[in-house]
CSV table of C-alpha atoms and ligand atoms in Angstrom, one decimal:
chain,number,residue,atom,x,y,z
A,1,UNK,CA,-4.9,10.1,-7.3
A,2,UNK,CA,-1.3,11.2,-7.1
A,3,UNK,CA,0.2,11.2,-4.4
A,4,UNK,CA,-2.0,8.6,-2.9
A,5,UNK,CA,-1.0,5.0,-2.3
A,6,UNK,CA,-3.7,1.9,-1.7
A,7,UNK,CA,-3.0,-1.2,1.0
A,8,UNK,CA,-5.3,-4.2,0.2
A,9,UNK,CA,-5.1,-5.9,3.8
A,10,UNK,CA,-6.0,-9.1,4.4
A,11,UNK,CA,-6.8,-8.9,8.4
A,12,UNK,CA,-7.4,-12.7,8.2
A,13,UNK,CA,-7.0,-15.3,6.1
A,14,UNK,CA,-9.9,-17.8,7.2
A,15,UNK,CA,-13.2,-17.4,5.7
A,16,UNK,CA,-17.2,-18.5,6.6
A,17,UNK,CA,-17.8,-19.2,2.6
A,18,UNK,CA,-16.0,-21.7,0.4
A,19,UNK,CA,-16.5,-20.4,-3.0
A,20,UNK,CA,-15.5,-23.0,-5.6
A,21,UNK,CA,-14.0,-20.2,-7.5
A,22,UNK,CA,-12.3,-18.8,-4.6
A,23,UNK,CA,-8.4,-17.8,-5.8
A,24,UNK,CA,-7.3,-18.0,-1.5
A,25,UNK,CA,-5.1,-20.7,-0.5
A,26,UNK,CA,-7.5,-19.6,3.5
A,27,UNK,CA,-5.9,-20.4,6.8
A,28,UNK,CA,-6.5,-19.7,10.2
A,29,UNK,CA,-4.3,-16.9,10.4
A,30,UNK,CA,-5.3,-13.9,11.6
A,31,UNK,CA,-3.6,-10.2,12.2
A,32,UNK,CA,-3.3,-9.4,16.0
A,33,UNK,CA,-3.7,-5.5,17.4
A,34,UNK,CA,0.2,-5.4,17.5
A,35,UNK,CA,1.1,-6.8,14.6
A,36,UNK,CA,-1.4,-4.3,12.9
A,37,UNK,CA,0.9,-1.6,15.1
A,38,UNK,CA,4.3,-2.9,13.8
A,39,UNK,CA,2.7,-3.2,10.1
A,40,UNK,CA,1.3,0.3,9.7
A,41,UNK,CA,4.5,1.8,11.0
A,42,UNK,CA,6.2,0.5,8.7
A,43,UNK,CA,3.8,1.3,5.8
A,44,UNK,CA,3.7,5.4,7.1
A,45,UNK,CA,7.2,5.5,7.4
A,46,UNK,CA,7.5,4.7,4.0
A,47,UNK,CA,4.9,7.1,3.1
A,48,UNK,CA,7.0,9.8,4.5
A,49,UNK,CA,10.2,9.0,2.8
A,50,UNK,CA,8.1,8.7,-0.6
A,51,UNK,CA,6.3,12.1,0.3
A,52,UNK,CA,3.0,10.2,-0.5
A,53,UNK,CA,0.2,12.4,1.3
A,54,UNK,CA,-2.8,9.8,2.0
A,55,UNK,CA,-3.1,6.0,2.1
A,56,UNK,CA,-6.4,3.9,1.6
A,57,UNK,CA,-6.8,0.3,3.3
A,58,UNK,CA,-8.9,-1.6,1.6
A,59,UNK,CA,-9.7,-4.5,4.4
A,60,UNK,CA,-10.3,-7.9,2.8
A,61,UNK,CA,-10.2,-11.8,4.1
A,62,UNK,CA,-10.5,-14.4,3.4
A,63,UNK,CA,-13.5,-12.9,5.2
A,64,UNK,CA,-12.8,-9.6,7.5
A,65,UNK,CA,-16.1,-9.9,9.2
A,66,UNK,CA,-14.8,-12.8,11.1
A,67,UNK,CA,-12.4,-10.4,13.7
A,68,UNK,CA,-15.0,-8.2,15.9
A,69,UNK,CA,-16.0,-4.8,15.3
A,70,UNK,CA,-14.5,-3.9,18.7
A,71,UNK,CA,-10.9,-4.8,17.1
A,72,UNK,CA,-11.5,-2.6,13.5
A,73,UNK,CA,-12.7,0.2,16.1
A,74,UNK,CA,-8.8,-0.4,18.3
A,75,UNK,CA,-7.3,-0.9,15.0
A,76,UNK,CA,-8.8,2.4,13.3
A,77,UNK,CA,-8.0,4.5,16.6
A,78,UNK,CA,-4.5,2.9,16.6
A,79,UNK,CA,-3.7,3.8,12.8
A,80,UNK,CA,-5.4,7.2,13.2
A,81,UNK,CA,-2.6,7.5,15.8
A,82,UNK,CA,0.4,6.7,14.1
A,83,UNK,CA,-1.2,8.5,10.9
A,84,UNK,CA,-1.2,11.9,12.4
A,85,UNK,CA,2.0,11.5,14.1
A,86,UNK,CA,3.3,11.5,10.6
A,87,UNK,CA,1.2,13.8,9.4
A,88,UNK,CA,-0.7,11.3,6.9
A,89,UNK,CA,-4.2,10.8,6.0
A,90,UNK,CA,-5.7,7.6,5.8
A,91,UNK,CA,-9.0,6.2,4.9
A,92,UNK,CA,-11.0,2.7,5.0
A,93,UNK,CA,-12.9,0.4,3.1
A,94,UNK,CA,-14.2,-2.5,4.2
A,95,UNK,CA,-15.0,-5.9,1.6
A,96,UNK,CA,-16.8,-8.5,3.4
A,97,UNK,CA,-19.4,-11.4,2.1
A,98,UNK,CA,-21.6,-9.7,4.7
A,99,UNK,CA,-22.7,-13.4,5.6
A,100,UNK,CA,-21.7,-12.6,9.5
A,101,UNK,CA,-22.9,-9.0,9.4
A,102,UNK,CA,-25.2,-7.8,12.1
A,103,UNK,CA,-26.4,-4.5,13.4
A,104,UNK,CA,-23.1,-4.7,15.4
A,105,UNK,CA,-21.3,-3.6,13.1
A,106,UNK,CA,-23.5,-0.4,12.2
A,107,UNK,CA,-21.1,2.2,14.3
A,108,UNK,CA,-17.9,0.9,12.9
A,109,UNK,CA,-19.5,0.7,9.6
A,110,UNK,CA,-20.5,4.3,10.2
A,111,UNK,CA,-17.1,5.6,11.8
A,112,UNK,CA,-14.5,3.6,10.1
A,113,UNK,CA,-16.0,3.1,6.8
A,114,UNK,CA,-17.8,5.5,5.6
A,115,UNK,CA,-20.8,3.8,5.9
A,116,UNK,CA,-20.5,2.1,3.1
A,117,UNK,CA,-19.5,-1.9,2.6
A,118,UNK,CA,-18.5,-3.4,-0.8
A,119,UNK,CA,-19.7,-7.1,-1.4
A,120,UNK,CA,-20.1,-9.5,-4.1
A,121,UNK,CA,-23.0,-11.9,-5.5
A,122,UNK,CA,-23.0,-13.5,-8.9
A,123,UNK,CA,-26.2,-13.9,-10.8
A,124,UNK,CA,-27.3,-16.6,-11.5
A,125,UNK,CA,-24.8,-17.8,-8.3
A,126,UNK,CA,-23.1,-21.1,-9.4
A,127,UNK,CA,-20.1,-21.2,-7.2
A,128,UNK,CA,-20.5,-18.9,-4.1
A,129,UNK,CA,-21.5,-21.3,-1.8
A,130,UNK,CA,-21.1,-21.9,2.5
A,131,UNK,CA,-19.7,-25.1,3.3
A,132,UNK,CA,-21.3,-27.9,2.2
A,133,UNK,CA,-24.2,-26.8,1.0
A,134,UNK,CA,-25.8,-25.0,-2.5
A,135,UNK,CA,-26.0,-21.7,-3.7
A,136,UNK,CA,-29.4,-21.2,-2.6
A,137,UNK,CA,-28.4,-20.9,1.4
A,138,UNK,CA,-25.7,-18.1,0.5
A,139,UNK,CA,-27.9,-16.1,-1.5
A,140,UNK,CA,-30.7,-16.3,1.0
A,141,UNK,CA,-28.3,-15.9,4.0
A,142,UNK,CA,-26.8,-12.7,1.8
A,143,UNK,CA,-30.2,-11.2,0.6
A,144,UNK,CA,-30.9,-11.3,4.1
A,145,UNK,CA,-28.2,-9.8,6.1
A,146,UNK,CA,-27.6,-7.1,2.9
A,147,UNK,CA,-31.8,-6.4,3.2
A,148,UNK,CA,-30.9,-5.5,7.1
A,149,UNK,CA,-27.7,-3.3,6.2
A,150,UNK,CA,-29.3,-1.4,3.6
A,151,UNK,CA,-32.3,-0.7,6.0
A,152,UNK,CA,-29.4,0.8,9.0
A,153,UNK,CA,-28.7,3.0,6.4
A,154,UNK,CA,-25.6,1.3,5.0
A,155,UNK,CA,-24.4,1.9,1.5
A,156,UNK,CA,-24.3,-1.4,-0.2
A,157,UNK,CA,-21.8,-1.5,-3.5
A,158,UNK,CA,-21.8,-5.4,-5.3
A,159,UNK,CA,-19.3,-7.1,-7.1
A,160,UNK,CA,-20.7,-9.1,-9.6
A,161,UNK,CA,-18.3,-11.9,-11.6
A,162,UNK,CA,-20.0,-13.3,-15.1
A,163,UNK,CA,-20.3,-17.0,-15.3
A,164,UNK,CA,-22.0,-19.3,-17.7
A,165,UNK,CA,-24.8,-19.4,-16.7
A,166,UNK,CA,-24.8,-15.2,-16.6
A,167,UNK,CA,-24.0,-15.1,-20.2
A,168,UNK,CA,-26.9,-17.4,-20.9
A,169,UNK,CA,-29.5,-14.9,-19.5
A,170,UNK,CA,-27.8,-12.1,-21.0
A,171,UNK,CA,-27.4,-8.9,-19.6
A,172,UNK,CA,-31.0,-7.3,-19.3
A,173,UNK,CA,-32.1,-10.4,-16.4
A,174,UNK,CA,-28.9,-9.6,-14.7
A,175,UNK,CA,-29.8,-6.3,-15.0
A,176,UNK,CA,-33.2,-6.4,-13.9
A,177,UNK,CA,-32.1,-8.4,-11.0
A,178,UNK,CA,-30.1,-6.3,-9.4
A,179,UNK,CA,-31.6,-3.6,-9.9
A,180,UNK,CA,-34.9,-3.9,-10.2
A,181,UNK,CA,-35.4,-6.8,-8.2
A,182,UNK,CA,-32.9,-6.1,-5.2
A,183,UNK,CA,-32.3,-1.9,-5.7
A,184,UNK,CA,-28.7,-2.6,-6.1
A,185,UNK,CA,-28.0,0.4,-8.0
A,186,UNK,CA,-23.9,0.7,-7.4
A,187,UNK,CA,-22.5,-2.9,-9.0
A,188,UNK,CA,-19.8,-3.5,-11.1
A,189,UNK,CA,-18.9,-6.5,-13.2
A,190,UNK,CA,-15.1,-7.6,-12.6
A,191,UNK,CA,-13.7,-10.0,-15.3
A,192,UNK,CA,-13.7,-13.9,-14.5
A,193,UNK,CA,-10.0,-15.3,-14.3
A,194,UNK,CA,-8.8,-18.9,-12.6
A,195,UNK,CA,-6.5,-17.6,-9.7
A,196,UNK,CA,-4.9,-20.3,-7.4
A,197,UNK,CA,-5.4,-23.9,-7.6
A,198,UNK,CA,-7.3,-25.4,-10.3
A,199,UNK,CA,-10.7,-26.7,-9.9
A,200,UNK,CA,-13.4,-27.9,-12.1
A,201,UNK,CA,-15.7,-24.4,-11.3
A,202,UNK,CA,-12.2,-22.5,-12.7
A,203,UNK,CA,-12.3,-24.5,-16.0
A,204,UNK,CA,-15.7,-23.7,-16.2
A,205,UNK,CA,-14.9,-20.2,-16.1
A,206,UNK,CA,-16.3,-18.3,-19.6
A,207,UNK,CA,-12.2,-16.9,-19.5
A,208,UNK,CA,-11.8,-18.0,-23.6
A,209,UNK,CA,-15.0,-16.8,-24.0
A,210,UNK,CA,-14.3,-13.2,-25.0
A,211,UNK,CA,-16.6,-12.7,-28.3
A,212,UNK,CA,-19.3,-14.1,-26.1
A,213,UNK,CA,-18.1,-12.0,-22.8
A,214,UNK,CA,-17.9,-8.7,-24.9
A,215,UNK,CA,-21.4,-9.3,-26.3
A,216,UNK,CA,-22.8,-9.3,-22.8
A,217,UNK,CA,-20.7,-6.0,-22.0
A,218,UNK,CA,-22.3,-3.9,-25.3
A,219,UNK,CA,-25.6,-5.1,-24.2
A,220,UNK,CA,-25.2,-4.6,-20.1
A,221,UNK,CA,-24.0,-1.0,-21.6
A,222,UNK,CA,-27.0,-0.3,-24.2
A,223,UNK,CA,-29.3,-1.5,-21.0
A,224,UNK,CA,-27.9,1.1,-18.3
A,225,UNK,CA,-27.6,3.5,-20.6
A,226,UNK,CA,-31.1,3.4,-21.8
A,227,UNK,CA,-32.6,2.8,-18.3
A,228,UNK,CA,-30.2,3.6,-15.4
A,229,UNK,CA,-27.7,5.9,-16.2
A,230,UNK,CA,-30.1,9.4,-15.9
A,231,UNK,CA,-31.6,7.7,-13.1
A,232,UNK,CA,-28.2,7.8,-11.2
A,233,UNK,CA,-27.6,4.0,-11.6
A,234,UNK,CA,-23.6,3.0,-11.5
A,235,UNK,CA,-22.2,0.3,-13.2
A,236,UNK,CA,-18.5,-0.3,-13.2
A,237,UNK,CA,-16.1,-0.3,-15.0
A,238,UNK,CA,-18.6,0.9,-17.8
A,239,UNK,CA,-19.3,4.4,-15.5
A,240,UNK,CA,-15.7,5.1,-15.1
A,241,UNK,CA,-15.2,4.5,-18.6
A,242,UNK,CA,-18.0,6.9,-19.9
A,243,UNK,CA,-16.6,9.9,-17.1
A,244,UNK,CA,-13.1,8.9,-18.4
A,245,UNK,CA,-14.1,9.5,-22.4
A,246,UNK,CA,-16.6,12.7,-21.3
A,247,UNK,CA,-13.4,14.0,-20.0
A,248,UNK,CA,-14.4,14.2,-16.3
A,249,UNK,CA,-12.5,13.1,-13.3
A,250,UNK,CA,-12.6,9.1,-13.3
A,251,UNK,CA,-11.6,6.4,-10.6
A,252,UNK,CA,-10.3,3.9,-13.4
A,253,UNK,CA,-9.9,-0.2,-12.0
A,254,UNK,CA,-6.5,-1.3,-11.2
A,255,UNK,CA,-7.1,-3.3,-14.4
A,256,UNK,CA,-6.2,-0.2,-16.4
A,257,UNK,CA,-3.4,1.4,-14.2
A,258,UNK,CA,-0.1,2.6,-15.6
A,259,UNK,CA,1.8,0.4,-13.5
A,260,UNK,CA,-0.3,-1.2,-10.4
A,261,UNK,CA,2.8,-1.8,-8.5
A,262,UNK,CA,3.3,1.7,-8.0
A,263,UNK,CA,0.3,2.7,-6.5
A,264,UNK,CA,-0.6,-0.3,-4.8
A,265,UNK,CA,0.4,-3.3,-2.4
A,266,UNK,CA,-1.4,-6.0,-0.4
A,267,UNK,CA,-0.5,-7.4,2.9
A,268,UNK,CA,-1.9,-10.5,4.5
A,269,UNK,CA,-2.7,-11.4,8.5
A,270,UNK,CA,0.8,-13.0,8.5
A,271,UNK,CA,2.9,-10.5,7.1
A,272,UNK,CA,3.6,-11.5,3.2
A,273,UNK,CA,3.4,-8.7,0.7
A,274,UNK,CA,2.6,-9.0,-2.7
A,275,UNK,CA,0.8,-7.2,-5.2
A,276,UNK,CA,-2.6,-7.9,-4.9
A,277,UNK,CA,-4.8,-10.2,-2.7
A,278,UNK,CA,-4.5,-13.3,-5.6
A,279,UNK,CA,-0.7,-13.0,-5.5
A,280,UNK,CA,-0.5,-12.9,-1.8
A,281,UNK,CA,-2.2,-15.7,-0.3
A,282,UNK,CA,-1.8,-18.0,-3.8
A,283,UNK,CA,1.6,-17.4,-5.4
A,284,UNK,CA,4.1,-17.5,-2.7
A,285,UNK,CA,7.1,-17.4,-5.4
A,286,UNK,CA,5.9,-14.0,-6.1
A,287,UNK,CA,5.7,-12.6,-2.5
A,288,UNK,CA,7.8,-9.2,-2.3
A,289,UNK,CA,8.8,-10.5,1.0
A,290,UNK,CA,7.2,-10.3,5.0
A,291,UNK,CA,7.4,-7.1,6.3
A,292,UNK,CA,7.4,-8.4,9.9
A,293,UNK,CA,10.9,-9.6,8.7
A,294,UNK,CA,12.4,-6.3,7.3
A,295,UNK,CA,13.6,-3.1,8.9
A,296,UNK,CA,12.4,-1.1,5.9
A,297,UNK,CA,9.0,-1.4,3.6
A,298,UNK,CA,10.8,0.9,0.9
A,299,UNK,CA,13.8,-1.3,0.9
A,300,UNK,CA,11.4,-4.6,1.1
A,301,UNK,CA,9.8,-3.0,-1.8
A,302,UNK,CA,12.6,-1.7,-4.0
A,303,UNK,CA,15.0,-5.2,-3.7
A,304,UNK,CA,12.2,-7.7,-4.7
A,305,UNK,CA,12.9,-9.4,-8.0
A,306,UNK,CA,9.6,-10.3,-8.0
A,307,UNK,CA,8.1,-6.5,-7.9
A,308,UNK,CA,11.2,-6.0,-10.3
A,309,UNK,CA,8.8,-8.3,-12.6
A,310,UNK,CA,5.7,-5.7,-12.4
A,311,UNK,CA,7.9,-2.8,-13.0
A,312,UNK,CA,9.1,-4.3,-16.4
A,313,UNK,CA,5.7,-5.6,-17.8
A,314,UNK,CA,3.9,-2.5,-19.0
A,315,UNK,CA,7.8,-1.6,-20.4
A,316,UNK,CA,7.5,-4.4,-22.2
A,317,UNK,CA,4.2,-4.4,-23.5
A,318,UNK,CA,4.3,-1.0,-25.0
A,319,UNK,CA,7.8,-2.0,-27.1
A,320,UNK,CA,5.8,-4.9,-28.5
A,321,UNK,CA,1.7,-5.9,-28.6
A,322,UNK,CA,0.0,-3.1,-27.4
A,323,UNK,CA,2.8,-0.3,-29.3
A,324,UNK,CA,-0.2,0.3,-31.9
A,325,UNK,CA,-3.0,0.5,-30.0
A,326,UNK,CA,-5.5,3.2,-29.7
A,327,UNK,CA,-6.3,2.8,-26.2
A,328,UNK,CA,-2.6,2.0,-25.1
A,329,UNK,CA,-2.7,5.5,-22.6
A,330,UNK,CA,-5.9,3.8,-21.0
A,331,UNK,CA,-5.4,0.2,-20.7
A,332,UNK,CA,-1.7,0.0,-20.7
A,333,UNK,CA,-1.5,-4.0,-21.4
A,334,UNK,CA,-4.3,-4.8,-18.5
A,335,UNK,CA,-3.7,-6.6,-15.3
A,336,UNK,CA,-1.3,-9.0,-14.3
A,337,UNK,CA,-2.8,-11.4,-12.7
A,338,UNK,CA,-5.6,-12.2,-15.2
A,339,UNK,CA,-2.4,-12.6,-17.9
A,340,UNK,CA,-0.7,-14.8,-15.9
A,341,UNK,CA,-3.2,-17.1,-14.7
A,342,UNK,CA,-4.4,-17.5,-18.6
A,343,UNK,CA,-0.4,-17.7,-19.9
A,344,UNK,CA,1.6,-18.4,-17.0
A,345,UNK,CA,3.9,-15.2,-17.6
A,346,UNK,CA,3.7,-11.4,-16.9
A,347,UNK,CA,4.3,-10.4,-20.1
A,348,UNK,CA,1.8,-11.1,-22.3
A,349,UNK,CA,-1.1,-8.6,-22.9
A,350,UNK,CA,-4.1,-8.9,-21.0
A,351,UNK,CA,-6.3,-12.1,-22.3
A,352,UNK,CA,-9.4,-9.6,-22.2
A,353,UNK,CA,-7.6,-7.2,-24.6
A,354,UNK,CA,-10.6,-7.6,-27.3
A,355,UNK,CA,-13.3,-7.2,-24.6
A,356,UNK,CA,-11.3,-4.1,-23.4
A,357,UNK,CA,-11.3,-2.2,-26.9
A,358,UNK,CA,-14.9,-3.3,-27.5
A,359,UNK,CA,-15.8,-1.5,-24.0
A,360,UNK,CA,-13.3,1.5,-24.6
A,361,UNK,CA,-15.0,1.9,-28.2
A,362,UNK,CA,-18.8,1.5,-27.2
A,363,UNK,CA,-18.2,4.0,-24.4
A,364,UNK,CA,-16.4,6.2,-26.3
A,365,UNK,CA,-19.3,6.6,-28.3
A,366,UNK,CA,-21.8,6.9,-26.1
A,367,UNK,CA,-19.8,9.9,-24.1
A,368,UNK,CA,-19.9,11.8,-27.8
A,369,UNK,CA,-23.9,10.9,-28.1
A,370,UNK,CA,-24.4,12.1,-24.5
A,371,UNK,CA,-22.1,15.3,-25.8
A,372,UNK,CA,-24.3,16.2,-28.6
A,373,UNK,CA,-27.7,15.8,-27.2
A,374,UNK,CA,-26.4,17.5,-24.0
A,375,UNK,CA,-25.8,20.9,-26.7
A,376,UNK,CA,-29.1,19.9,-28.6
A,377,UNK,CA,-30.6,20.1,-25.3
A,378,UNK,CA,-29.1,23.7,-24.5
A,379,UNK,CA,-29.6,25.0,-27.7
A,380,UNK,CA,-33.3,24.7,-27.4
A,381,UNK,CA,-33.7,25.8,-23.6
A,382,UNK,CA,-31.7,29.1,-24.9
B,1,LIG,S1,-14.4,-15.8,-2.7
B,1,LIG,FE1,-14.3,-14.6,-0.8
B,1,LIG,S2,-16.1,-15.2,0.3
B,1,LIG,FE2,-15.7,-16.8,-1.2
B,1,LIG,S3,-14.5,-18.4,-0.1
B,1,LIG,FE3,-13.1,-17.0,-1.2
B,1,LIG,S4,-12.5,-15.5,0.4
B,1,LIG,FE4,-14.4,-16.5,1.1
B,2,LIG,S1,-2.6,-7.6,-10.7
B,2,LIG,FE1,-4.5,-6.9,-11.6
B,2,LIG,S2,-6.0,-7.0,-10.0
B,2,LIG,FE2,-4.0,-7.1,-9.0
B,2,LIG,S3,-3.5,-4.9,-8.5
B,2,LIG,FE3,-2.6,-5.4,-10.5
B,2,LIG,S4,-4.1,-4.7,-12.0
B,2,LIG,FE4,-5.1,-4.9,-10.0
B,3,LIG,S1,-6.5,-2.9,-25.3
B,3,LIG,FE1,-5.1,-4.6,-25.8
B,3,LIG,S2,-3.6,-3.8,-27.2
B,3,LIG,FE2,-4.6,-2.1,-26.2
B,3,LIG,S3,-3.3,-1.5,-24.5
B,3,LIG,FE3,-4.9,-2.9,-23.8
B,3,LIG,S4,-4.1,-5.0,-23.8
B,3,LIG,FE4,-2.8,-3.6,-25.1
């Protein structure tokens, strides 16, 4: 969206799961009510002098659940404040492992939100996991309190991240299971990448994997397309993708952006900026700086070498690996942090480039198939 600029927050950095795949350094830090004031200022002033018209926070942890729904209903009330003192619209979106969801949380859910939460589960789940004990407890504990959302009312979206043992199923059981099995029918399949400290669960990430990734992709796609997508079943980015190559409006992943540093920036519960929740609370050498230190967010912005960085990779990428490609006006080199937690440096290509094109092509050809039997179709009711 033009004009439009996204804020991943990080309200606090402490957390009721301990993923083994988890990319957080977590602390205990978490953002107070005045803070949040002195923050969001800063953030709408900026707006103004960029002349950007509407903002959307997406509130993240660690685990956001873990401040009360009483301070998201001060906090929205407070940035609805200063957001129409500028003249600015601003909306919410709330990520949470829903593990400390209750019906508490319905009205705030309802006003603040949309009433809508994003979440994530893998399938099978090897690594998301509460403290000390196996996967089993998480997705029972999850099932659970997702069941008793989803029965307020509540729009439920999953994350889903491949593993091994996902690629061993193959995509029609992890299909069937959310799906069929849970009525998930808005999930999207992000990329695996080893963010933050190394640990044995990161190595064991299928990252190298691409023929094998790719594979699961084309068939995930053939699956939805054959028995969810006329049924109104979503699943990202492979939706996006087929709206993008129909030629209808598309909300693309940051993955593909132009530049993500210009339309986006994350904040964490002590102040550190950075580009996106991984870079923020795991790389501190490429923090853009603490906004509770600086006068202005544009200048805090516009002087970091390390944003500096961002600005220059898709640059750089075009004048070299991707100046050939066929999808270079879609993909634009891919995202930054999966390229430097593979290769240590921002200017590489993305490491999923061959899963991209795969995805791009498949989709590409199923928008044409849907294009042709969609005037086969008319022909014959005319
Ligand atoms: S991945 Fe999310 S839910 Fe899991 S430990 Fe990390 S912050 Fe918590
Ligand atoms: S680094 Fe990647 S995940 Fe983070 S904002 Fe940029 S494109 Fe998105
Ligand atoms: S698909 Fe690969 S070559 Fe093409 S723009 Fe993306 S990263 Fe570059």
């Amino acid at each position: 969206m033009k004009n439009h600029f996204s804020l991943i927050l990080l309200s606090t950095l402490q957390c009721n799961a301990d993923c083994e795949y988890c990319f957080e350094d977590k602390t205990a830090d978490r953002l107070t009510l005045d803070r949040l004031g002195e923050m969001m200022r800063k953030v709408l002033d900026y707006m103004v002098e960029k002349s950007l018209a509407a903002l959307t926070i997406y509130w993240q942890g660690g685990e956001a659940m873990l401040l009360p729904p009483g301070w998201y209903e001060q906090a929205h009330d407070l940035i609805q404040r200063e957001a129409d003192a500028r003249g600015k619209q601003v909306f919410h979106s709330l990520q949470s492992n829903m593990l400390a969801y209750s019906s508490r949380w319905n009205p705030v859910i309802a006003k603040m939100f949309g009433n809508s939460v994003g979440t994530s589960l893998d399938y099978p789940n090897l690594h998301r996991k509460l403290l000390g004990q196996g996967p089993e407890s998480y997705n029972e504990i999850w099932g659970k309190r997702v069941r008793e959302a989803r029965a307020a009312g509540i729009d439920v979206q999953v994350i889903a991240v491949p593993n091994q043992a996902t690629l061993d199923i193959g995509a029609e059981r992890f299909y069937t299971h959310f799906v069929d099995e849970l009525g998930i029918t808005d999930f999207q399949v992000n990329t695996p990448f080893p963010g933050g400290e190394a640990t044995r669960a990161k190595k064991e990430l299928p990252v190298a994997e691409v023929e094998k990734l790719s594979r699961f992709y084309m068939e995930l796609a053939d699956v939805w397309l054959e028995r969810g997508y006329h049924q109104g079943v979503r699943v990202g980015p492979l939706d996006a993708l087929l709206q993008h190559f129909s030629h209808e409006s598309a909300t693309l992943p940051c993955i593909w952006g132009e530049n993500c540093a210009n339309a986006l920036v994350s904040i964490d519960a002590r102040g550190y900026v950075a580009q996106c929740d991984c870079w923020v609370t795991s790389y501190p050498d490429y923090h853009y700086g603490n906004i509770f230190e600086c006068d202005s967010f544009g200048e805090l912005l516009s002087n970091s070498p390390a944003r500096q960085q961002f600005n220059e990779r898709p640059v750089q990428l075009i004048q070299r690996d991707c100046l050939s490609c066929d999808y270079l006006s879609l993909c634009h080199g891919g995202c930054p942090v999966r390229t430097y937690t593979v290769y240590s440096s921002l200017f590489e290509k993305d490491p999923y480039c061959e899963l991209y094109k795969t995805m791009f092509s498949r989709m590409e050809r199923a928008a044409r198939t849907l294009a042709r039997e969609a005037k086969v179709s008319h022909k014959v009711a005319a």
